[in-house]
Short mmCIF file of C-alpha atoms and ligand atoms in Angstrom, two decimals:
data_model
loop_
_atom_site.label_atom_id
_atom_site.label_comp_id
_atom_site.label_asym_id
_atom_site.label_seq_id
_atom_site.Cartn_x
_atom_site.Cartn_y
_atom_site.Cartn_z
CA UNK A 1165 -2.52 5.58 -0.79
CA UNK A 1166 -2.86 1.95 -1.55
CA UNK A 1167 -1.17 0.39 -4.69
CA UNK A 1168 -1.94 -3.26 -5.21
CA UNK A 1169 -0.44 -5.58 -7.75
CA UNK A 1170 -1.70 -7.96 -9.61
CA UNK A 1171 0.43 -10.42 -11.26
CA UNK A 1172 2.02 -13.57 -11.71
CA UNK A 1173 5.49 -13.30 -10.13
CA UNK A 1174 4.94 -11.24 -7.15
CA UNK A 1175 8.94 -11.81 -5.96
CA UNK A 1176 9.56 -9.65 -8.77
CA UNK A 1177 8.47 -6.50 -6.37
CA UNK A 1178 10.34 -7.46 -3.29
CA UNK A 1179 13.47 -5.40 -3.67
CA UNK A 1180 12.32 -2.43 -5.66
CA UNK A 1181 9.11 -1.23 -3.16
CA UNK A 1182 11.66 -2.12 -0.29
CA UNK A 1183 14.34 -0.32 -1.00
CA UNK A 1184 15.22 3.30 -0.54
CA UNK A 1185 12.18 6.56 -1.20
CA UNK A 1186 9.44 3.64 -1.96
CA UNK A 1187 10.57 1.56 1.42
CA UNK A 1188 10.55 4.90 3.02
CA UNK A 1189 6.89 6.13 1.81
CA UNK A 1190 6.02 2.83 2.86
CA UNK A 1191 7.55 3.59 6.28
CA UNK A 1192 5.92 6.67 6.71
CA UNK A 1193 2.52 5.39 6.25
CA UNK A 1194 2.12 7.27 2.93
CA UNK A 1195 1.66 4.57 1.05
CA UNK A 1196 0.74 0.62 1.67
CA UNK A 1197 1.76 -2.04 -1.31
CA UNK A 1198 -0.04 -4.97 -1.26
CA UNK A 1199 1.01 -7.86 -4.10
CA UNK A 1200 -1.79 -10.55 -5.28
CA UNK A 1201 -0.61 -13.42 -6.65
CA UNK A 1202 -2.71 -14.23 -10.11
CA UNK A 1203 -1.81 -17.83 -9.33
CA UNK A 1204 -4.02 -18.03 -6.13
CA UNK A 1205 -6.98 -16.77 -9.15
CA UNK A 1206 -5.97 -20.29 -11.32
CA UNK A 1207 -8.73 -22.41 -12.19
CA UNK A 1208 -8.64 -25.97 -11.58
CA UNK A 1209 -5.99 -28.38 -9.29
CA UNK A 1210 -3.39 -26.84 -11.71
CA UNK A 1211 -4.55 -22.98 -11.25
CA UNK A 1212 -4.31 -22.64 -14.77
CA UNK A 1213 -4.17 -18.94 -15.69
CA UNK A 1214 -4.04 -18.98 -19.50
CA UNK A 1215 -4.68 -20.92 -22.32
CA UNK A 1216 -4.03 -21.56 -26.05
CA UNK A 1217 -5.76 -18.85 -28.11
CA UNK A 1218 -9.01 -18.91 -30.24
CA UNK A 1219 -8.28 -18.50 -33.86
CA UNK A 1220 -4.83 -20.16 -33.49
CA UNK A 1221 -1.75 -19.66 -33.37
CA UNK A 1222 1.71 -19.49 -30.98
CA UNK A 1223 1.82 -19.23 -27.32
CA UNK A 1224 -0.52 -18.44 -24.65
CA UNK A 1225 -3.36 -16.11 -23.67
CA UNK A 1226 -4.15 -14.84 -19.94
CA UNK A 1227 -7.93 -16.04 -18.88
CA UNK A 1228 -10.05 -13.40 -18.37
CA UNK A 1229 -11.52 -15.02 -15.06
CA UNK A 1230 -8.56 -15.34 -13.06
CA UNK A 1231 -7.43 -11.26 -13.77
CA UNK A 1232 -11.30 -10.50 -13.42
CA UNK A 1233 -11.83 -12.01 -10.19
CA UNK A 1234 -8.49 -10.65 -8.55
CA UNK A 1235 -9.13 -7.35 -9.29
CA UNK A 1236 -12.81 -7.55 -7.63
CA UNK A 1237 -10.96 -9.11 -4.44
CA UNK A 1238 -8.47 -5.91 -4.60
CA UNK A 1239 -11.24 -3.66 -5.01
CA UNK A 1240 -13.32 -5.23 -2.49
CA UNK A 1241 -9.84 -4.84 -0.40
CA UNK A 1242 -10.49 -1.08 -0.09
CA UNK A 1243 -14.32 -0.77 -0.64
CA UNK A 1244 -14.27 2.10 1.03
CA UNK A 1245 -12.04 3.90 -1.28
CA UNK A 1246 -12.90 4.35 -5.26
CA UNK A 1247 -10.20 2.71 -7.08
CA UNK A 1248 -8.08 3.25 -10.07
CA UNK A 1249 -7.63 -0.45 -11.93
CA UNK A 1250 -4.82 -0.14 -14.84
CA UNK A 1251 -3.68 -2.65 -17.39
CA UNK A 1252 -0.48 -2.46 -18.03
CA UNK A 1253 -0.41 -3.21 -21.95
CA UNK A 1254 2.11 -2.33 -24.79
CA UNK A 1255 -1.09 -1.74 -26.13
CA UNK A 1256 -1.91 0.79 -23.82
CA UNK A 1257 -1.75 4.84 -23.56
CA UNK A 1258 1.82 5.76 -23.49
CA UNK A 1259 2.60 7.26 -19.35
CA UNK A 1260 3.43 10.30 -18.66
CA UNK A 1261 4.51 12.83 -16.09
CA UNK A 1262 1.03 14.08 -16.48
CA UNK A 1263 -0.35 10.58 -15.60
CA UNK A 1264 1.78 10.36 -13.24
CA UNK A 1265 0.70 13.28 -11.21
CA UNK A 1266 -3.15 12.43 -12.17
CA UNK A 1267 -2.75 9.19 -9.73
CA UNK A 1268 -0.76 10.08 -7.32
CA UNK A 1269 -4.31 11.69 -6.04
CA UNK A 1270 -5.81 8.94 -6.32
CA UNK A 1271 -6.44 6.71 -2.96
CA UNK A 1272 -6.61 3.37 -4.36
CA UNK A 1273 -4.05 1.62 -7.57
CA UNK A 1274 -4.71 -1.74 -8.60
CA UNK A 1275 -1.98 -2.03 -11.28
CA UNK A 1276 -2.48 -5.47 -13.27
CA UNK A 1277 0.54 -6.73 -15.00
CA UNK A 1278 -0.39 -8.53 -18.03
CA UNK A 1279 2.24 -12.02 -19.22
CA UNK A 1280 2.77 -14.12 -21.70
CA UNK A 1281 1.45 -13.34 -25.05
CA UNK A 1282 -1.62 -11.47 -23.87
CA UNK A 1283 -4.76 -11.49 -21.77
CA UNK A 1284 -7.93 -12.36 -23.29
CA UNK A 1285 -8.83 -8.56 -24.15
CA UNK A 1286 -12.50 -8.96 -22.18
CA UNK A 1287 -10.40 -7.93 -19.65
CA UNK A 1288 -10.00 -4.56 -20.73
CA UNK A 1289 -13.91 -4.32 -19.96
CA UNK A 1290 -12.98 -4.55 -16.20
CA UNK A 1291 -10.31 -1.62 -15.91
CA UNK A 1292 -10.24 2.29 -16.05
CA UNK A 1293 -7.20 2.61 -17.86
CA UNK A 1294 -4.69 0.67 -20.12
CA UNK A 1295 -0.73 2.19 -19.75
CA UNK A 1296 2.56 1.66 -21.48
CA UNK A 1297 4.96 2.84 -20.31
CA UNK A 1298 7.01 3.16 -23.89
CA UNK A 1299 6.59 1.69 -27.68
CA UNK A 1300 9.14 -1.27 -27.04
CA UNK A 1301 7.71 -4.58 -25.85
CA UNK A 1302 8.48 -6.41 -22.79
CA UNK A 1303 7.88 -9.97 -21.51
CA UNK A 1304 5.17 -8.62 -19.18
CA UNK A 1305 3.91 -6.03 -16.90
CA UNK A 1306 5.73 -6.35 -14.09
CA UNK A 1307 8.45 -3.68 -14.62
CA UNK A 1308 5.86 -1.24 -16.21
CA UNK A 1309 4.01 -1.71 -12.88
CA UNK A 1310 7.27 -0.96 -10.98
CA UNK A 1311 7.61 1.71 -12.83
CA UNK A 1312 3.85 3.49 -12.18
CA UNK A 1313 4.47 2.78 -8.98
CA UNK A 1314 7.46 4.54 -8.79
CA UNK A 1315 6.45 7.75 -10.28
CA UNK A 1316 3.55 8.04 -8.61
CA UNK A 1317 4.60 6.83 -4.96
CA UNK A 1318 7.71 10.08 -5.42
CA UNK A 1319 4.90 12.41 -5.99
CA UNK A 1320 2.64 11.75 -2.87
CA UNK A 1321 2.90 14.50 -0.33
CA UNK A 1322 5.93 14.03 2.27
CA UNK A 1323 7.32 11.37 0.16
CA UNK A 1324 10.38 13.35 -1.24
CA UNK A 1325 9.98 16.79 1.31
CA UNK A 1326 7.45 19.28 0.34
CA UNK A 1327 10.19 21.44 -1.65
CA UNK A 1328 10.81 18.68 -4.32
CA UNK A 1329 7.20 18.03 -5.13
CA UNK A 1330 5.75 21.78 -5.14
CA UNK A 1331 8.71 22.17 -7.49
CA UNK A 1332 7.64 19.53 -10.04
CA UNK A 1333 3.83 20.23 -9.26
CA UNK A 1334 4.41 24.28 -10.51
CA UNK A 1335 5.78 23.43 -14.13
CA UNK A 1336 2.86 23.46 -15.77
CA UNK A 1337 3.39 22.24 -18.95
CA UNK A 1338 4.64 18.45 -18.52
CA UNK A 1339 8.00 16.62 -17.34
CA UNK A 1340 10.07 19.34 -15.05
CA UNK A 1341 13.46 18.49 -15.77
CA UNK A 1342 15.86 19.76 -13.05
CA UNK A 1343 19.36 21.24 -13.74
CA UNK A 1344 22.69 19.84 -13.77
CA UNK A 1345 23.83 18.99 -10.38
CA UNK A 1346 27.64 18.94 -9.31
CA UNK A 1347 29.38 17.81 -6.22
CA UNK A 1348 32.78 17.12 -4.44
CA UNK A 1349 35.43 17.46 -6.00
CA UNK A 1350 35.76 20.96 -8.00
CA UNK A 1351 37.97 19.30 -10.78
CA UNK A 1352 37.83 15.49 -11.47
CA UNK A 1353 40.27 14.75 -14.47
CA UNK A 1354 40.16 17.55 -16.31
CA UNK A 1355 36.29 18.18 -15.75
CA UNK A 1356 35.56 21.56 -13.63
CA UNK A 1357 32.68 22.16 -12.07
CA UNK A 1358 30.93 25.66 -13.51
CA UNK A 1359 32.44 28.81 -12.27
CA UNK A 1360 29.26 30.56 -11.50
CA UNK A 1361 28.38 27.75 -8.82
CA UNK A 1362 31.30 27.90 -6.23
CA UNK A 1363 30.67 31.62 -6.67
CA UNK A 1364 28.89 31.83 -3.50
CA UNK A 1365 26.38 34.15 -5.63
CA UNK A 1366 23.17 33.08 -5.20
CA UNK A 1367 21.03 34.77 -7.43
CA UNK A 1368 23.51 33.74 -10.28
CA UNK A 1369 23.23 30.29 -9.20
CA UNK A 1370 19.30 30.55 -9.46
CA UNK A 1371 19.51 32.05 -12.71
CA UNK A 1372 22.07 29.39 -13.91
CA UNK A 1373 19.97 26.65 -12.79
CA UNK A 1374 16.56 28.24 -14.20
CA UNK A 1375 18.86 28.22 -17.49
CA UNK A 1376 19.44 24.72 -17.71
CA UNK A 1377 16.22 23.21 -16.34
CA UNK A 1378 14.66 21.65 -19.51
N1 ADE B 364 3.88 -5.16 -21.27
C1 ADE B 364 4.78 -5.47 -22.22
N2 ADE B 364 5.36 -4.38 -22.72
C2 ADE B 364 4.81 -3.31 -22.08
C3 ADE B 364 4.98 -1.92 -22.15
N3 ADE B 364 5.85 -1.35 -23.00
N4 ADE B 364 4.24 -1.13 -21.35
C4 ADE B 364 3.34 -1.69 -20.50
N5 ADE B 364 3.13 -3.01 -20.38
C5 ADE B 364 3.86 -3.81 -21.15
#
């Protein structure tokens, strides 16, 4: 899968899709990030990327040219493959484990991270799909789009092992919570771990666990 990113502070990205499963995935040729700078887009000597908006009023919009043309160059980037383009907006359909599992079939992501106080919504004329990823506001897209990209990258195919992913994929109904998990040691202050898992009985551990998956 490719997952490209559009947006305005592309060091942003650096340490979370190089560190630990999403490094890995990208290690194992499962998945291939590639990070446009909107600046490169700008108009002018400046490479102006937003403006005051019509109507009035505080702060700044996002052009629509600059977003429009990068995400032709990213689809033109993988011609070959049809390609997912999402806005990530407050404004947007609120992600979900559902969504989550809808892309990560998908062979193309161009995730566009919206700034500032907004994008001039023409925009949304040139995308598939506008996400939040919750009803809170942030300063811009950029951690929404970390976060996409996280959920979906753990969900392609060899990514996590097999086991981890058929597990999520069979609960049917939404967000497969797993179980508690407990380690080393067996009482840590005066916390035990459950009885029934240093039993050594398996099928009572199963049930156990199948008991307190949400
Ligand atoms: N941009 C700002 N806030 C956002 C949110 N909650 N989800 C997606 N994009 C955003």
């Amino acid at each position: 899968m490719t997952i490209q990113i559009i947006t305005l502070f592309p060091e942003m990205f650096e340490g979370v899709l190089n560190t630990s499963m999403l490094r890995k995935a990208q290690e194992k040729k499962l998945v291939d990030y590639g990070l446009i700078n909107l600046r490169d887009y700008g108009i002018g000597p400046r490479k102006q990327v937003d403006d005051t908006p019509y109507g009035g009023g505080d702060g700044m919009v996002l052009r629509p040219e600059p977003l429009v043309v990068a995400i032709e160059d990213a689809r033109s980037k993988v011609s070959n493959q049809e390609s997912e383009v999402i806005l990530l907006t407050p404004r947007g359909a609120v992600f979900t484990q559902a969504d989550a599992r809808e892309l990560a079939k998908c062979s193309s992501l161009i995730l566009v991270c919206g700034r500032y106080e907004g994008y001039d919504e023409r925009v949304a004329k040139f995308v598939n799909r506008q996400v939040s990823i919750g009803d809170y506001v942030l300063t811009g897209g950029e951690l929404p789009a970390m976060v996409v990209a996280d959920a979906v990258t753990r969900l392609i195919p060899g990514v996590l092992g097999g086991e981890t992913s058929a597990e999520l994929e069979s609960f049917s109904d939404g967000v497969a919570k797993e179980h508690p998990h407990y380690t080393r040691p067996e009482q840590f202050r005066d916390l035990k771990v459950p009885e029934v898992l240093i039993s050594g009985n398996h099928e009572a551990i199963a049930d156990w666990r199948k008991k307190h998956s949400v």
